[in-house]
Coordinates of N, CA and C in Angstrom, one line a residue:
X198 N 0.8 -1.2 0.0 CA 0.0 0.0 0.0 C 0.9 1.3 0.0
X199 N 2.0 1.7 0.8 CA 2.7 1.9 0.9 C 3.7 2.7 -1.1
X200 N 3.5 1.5 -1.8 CA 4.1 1.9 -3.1 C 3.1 2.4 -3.4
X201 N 1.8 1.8 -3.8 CA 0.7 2.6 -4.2 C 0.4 3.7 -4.4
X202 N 0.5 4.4 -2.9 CA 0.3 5.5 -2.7 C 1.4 6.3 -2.9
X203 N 2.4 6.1 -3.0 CA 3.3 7.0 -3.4 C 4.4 7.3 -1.9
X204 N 3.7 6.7 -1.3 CA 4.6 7.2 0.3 C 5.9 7.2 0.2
X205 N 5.9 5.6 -0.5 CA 7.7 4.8 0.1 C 8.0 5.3 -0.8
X206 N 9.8 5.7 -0.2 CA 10.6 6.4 -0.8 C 11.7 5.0 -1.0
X207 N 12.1 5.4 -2.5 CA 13.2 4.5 -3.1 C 14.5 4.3 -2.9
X208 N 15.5 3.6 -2.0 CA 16.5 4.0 -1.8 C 17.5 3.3 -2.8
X209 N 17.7 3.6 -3.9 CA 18.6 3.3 -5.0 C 20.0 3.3 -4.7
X210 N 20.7 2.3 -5.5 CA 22.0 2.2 -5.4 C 22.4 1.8 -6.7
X211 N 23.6 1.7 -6.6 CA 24.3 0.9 -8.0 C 24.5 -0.6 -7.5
X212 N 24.5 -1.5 -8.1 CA 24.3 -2.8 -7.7 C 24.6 -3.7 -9.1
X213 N 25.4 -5.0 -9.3 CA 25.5 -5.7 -9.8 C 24.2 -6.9 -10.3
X214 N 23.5 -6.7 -11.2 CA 22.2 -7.2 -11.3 C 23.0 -9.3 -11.2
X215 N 23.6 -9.6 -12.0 CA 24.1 -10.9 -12.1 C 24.4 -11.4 -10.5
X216 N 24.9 -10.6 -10.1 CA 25.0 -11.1 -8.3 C 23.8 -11.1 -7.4
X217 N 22.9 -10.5 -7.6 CA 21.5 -10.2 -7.3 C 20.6 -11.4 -7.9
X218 N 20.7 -11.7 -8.4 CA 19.9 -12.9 -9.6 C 20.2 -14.2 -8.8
X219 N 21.6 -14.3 -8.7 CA 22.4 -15.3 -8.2 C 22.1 -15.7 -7.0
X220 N 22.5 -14.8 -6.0 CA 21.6 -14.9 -4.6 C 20.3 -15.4 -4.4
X221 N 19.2 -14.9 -5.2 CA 17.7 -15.7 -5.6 C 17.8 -16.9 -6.0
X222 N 18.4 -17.3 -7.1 CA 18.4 -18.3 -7.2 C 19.0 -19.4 -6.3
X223 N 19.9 -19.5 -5.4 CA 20.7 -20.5 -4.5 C 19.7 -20.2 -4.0
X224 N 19.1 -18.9 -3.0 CA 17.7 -19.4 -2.0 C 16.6 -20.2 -2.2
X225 N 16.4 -19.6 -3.3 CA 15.1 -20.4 -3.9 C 15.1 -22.1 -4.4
X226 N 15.9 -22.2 -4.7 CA 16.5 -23.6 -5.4 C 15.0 -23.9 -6.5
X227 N 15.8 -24.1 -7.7 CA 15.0 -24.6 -8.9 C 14.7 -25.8 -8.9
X228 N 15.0 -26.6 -8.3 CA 14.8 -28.0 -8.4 C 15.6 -28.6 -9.6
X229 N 14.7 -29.9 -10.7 CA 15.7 -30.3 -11.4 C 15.3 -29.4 -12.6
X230 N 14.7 -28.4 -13.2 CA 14.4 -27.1 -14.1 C 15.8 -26.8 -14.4
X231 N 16.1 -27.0 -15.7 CA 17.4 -26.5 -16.8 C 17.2 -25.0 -16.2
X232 N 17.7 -24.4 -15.9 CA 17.9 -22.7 -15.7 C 18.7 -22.2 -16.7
X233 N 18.7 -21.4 -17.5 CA 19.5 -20.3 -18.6 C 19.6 -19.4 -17.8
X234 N 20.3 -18.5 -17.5 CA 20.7 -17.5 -17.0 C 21.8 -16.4 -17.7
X235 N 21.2 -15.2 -17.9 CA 22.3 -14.6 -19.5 C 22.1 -13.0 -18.9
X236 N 23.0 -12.7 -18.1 CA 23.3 -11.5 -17.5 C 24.3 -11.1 -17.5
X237 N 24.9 -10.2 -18.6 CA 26.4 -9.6 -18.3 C 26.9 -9.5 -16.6
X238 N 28.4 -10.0 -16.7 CA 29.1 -9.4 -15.2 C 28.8 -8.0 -15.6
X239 N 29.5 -7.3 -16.1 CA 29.2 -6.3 -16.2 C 28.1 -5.1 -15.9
X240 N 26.7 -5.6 -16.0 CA 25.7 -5.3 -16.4 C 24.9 -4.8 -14.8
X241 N 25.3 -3.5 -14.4 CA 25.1 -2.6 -13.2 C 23.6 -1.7 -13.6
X242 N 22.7 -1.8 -12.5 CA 21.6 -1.0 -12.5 C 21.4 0.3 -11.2
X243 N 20.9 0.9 -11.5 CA 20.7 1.8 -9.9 C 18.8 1.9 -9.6
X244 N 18.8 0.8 -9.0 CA 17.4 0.6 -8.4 C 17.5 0.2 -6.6
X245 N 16.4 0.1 -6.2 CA 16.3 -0.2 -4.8 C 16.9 -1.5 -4.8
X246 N 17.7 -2.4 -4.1 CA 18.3 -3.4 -4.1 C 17.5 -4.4 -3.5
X247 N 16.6 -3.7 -2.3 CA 15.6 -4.8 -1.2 C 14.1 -5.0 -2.6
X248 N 13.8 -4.3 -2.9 CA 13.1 -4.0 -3.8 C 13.1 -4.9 -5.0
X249 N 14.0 -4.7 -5.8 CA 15.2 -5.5 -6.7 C 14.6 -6.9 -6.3
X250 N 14.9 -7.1 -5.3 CA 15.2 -8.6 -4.3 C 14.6 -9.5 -4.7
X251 N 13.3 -8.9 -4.1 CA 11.4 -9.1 -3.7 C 11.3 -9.3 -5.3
X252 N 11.4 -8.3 -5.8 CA 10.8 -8.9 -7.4 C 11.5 -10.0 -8.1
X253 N 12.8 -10.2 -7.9 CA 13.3 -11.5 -8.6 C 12.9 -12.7 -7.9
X254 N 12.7 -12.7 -6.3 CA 12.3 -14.0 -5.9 C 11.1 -14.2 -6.3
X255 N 9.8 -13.2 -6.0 CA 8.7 -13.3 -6.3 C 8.3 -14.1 -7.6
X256 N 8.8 -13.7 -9.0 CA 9.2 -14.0 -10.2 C 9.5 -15.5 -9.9
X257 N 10.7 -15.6 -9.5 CA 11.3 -17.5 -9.5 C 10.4 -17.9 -8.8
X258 N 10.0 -18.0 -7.6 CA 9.1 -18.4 -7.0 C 8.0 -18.7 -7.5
X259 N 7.1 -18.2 -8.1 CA 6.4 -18.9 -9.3 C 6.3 -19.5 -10.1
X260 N 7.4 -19.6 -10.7 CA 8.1 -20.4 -11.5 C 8.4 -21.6 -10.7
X261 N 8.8 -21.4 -9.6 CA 8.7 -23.0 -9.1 C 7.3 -23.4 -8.4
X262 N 6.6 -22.6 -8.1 CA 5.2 -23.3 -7.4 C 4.4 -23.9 -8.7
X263 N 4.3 -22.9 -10.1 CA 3.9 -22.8 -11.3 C 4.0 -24.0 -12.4
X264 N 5.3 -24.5 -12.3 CA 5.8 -25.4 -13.5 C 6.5 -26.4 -13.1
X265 N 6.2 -27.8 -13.8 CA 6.7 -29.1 -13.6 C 8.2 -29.0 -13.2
X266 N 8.8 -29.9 -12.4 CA 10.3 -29.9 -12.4 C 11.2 -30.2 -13.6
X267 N 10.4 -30.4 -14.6 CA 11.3 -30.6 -15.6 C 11.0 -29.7 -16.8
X268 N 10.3 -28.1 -16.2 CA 10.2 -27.3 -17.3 C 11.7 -26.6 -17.2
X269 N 12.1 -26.1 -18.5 CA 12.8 -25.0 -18.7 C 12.7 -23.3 -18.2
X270 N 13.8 -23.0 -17.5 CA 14.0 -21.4 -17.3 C 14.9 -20.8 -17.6
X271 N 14.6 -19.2 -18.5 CA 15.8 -18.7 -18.9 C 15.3 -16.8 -18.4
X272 N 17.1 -16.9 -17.8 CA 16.4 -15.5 -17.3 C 17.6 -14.5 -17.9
X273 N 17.1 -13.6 -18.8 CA 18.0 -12.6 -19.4 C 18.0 -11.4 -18.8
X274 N 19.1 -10.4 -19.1 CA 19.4 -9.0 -18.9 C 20.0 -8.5 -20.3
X275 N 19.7 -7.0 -20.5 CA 20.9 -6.5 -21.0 C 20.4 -4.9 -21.0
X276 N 21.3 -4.1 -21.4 CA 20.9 -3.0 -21.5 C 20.1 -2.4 -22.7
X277 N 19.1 -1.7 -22.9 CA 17.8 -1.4 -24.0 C 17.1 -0.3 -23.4
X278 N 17.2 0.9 -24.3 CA 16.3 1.9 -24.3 C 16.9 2.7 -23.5
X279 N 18.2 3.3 -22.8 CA 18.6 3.6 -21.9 C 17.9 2.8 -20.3
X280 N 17.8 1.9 -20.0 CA 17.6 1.2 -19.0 C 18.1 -0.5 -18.9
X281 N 17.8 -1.3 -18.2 CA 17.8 -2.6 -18.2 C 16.6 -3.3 -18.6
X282 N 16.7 -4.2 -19.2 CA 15.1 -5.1 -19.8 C 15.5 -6.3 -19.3
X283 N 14.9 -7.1 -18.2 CA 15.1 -8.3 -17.9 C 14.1 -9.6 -18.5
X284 N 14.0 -10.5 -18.9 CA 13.1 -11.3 -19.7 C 13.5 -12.9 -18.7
X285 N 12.2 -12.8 -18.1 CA 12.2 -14.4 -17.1 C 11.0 -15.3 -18.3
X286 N 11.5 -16.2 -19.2 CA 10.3 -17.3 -19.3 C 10.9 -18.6 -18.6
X287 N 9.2 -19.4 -19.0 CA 9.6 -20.7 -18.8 C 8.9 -21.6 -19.6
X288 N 8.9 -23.0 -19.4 CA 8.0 -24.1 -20.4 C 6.9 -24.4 -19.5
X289 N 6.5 -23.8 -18.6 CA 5.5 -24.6 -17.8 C 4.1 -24.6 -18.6
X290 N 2.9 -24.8 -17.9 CA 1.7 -25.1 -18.9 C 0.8 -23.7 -19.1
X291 N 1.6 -22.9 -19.1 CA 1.0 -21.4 -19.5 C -0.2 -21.3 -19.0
X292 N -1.2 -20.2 -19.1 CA -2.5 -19.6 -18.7 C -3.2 -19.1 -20.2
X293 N -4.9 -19.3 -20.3 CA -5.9 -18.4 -20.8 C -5.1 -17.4 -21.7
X294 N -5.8 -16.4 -22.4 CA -5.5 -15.9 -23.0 C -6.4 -14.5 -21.5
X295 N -7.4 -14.8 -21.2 CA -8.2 -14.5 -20.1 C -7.6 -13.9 -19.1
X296 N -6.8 -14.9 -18.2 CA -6.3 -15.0 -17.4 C -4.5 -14.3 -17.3
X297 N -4.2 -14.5 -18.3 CA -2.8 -13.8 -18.5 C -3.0 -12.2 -18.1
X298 N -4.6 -11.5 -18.4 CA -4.5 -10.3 -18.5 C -5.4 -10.2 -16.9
X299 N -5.1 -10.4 -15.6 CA -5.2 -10.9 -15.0 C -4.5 -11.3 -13.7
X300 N -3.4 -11.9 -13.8 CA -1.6 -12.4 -13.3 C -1.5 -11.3 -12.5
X301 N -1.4 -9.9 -12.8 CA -1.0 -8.8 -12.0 C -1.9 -7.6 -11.1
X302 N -2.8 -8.9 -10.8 CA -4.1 -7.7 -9.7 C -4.1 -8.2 -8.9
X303 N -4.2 -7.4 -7.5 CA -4.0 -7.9 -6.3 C -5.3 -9.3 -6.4
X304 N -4.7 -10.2 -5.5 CA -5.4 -11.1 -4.7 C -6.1 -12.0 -6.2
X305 N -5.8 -11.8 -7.4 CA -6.4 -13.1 -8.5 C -5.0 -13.8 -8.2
X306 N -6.1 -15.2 -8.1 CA -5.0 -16.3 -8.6 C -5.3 -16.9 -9.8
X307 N -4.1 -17.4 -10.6 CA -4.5 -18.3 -11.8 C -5.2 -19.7 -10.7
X308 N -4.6 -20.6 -10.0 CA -5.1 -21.5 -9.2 C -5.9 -21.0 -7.8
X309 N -7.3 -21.1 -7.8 CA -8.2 -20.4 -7.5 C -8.7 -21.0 -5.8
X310 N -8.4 -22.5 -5.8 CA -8.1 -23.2 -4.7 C -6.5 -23.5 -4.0
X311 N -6.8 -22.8 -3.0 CA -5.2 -22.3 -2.1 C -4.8 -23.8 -1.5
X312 N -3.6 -24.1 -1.7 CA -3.0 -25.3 -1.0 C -2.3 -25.5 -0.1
X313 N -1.6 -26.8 0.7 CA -0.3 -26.5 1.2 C 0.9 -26.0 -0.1
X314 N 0.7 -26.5 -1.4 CA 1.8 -26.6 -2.3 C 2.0 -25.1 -2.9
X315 N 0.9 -24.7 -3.1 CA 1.2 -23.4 -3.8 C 0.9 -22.5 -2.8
X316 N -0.1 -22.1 -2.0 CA -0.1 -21.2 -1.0 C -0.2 -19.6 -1.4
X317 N 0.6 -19.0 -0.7 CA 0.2 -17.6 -1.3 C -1.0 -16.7 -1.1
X318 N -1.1 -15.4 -1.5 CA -2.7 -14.6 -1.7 C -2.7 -13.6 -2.9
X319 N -1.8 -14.1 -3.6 CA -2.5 -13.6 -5.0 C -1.9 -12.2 -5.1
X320 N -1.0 -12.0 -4.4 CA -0.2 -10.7 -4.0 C 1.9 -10.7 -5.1
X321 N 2.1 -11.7 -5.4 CA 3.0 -11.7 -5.7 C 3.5 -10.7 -7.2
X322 N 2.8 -11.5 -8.1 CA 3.1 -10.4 -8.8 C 2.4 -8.7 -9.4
X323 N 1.3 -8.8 -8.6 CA 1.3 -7.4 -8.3 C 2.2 -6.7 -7.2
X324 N 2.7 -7.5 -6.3 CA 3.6 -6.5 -6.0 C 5.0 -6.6 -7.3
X325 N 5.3 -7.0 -7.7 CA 6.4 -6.8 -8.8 C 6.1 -5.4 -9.4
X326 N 4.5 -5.7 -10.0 CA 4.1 -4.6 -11.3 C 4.8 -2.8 -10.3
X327 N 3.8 -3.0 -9.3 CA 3.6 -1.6 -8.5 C 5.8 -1.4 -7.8
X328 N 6.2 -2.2 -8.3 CA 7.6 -1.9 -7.5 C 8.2 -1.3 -8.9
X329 N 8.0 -2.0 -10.1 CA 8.5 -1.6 -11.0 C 7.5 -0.2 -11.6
X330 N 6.8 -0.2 -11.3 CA 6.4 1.1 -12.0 C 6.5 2.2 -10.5
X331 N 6.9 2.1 -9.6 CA 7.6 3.3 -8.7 C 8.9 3.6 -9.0
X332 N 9.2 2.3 -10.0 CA 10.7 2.9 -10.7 C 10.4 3.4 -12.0
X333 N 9.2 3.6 -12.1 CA 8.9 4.4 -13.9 C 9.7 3.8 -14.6
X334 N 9.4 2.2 -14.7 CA 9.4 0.9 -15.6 C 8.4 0.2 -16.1
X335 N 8.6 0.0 -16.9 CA 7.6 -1.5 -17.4 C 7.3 -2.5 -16.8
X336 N 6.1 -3.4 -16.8 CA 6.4 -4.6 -16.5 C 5.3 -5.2 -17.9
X337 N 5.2 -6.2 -18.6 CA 4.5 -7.4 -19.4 C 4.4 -8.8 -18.6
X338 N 3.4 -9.2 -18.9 CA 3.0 -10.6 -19.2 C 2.7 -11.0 -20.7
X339 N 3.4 -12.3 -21.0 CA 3.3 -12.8 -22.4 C 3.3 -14.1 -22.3
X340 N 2.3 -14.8 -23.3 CA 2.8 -15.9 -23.7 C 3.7 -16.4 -24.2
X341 N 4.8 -17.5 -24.0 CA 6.3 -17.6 -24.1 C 6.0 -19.2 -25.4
X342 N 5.2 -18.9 -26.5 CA 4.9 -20.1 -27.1 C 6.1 -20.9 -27.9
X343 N 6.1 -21.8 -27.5 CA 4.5 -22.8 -27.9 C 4.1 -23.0 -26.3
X344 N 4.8 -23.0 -25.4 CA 4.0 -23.4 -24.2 C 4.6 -22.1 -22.7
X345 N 4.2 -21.9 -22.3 CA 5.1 -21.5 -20.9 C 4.6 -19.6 -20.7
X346 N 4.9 -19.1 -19.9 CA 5.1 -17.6 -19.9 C 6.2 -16.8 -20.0
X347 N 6.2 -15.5 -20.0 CA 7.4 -14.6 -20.4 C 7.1 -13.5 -19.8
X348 N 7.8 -12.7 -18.7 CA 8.0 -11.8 -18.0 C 9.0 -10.8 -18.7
X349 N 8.2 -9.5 -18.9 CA 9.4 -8.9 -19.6 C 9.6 -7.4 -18.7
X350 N 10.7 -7.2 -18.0 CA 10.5 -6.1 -17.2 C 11.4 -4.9 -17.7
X351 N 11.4 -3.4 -17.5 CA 12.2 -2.5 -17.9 C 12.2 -1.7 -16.8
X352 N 13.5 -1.1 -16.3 CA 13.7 -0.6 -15.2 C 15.3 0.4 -16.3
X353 N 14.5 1.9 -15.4 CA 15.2 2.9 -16.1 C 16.4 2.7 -15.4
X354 N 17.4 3.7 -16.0 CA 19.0 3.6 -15.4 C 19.1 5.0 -14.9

């Protein structure tokens, strides 16, 4: 609520996006999922880093509640448009055409009955959208065909 409204202030830094990624992923653990991962060393952003955080786990995190252990994930970076464009898909069994537009409002779930396995309140990737547009970024949802989804985020420099 907090970003919503405009309250929270951003505390930006310069930060290594490929070491940030990295960290998510050892927490999170992919299971047996091929992971691509294609982030310049190089490749430095100046956004909120805690912020940053929350949206990349958020992101994998679905990806693993989301998709078979033996789907594919590839998570790109590079620099585009004067900012960073990050691109998370996967092979899992995608969503609606309905429902894709959808993904990013508080409290909708694509899985409508809450479990031990998935869990959650429907909060995950709206908070991404609202973090990335406090950074006067982009965020998309896409179909990643033939099968899976595609996250495509833009965060200014």
């Amino acid at each position: 609520s907090h970003l919503e409204s405009g309250a929270f202030q951003l505390q930006k830094t310069r930060l290594a996006l490929n070491q940030l990624v990295l960290d998510v992923f050892a927490e999170i653990g992919m299971g047996d999922r091929y992971c691509s991962l294609q982030i310049p060393l190089e490749l430095y952003i100046n956004t909120d880093r805690l912020l940053l955080r929350r949206v990349i786990w958020n992101i994998l995190s679905n990806v693993v509640k989301y998709t078979p252990n033996t789907s594919t994930v590839s998570l790109t970076a590079q620099k585009k448009d004067g900012g960073v464009e990050m691109i998370c898909s996967d092979t899992g069994p995608g969503v609606s055409d309905e429902s894709i537009e959808c993904l990013s409002l508080p409290f909708w779930r694509f899985e409508h009955s809450r479990s031990k396995e998935t869990g959650g309140w429907g909060l995950g990737l709206s908070f991404v959208k609202q973090v990335i547009n406090a950074h006067e970024g982009r965020f998309n949802i896409e179909h990643n065909y033939p099968q899976g989804l595609l996250l495509r985020l833009w965060l200014p420099d």
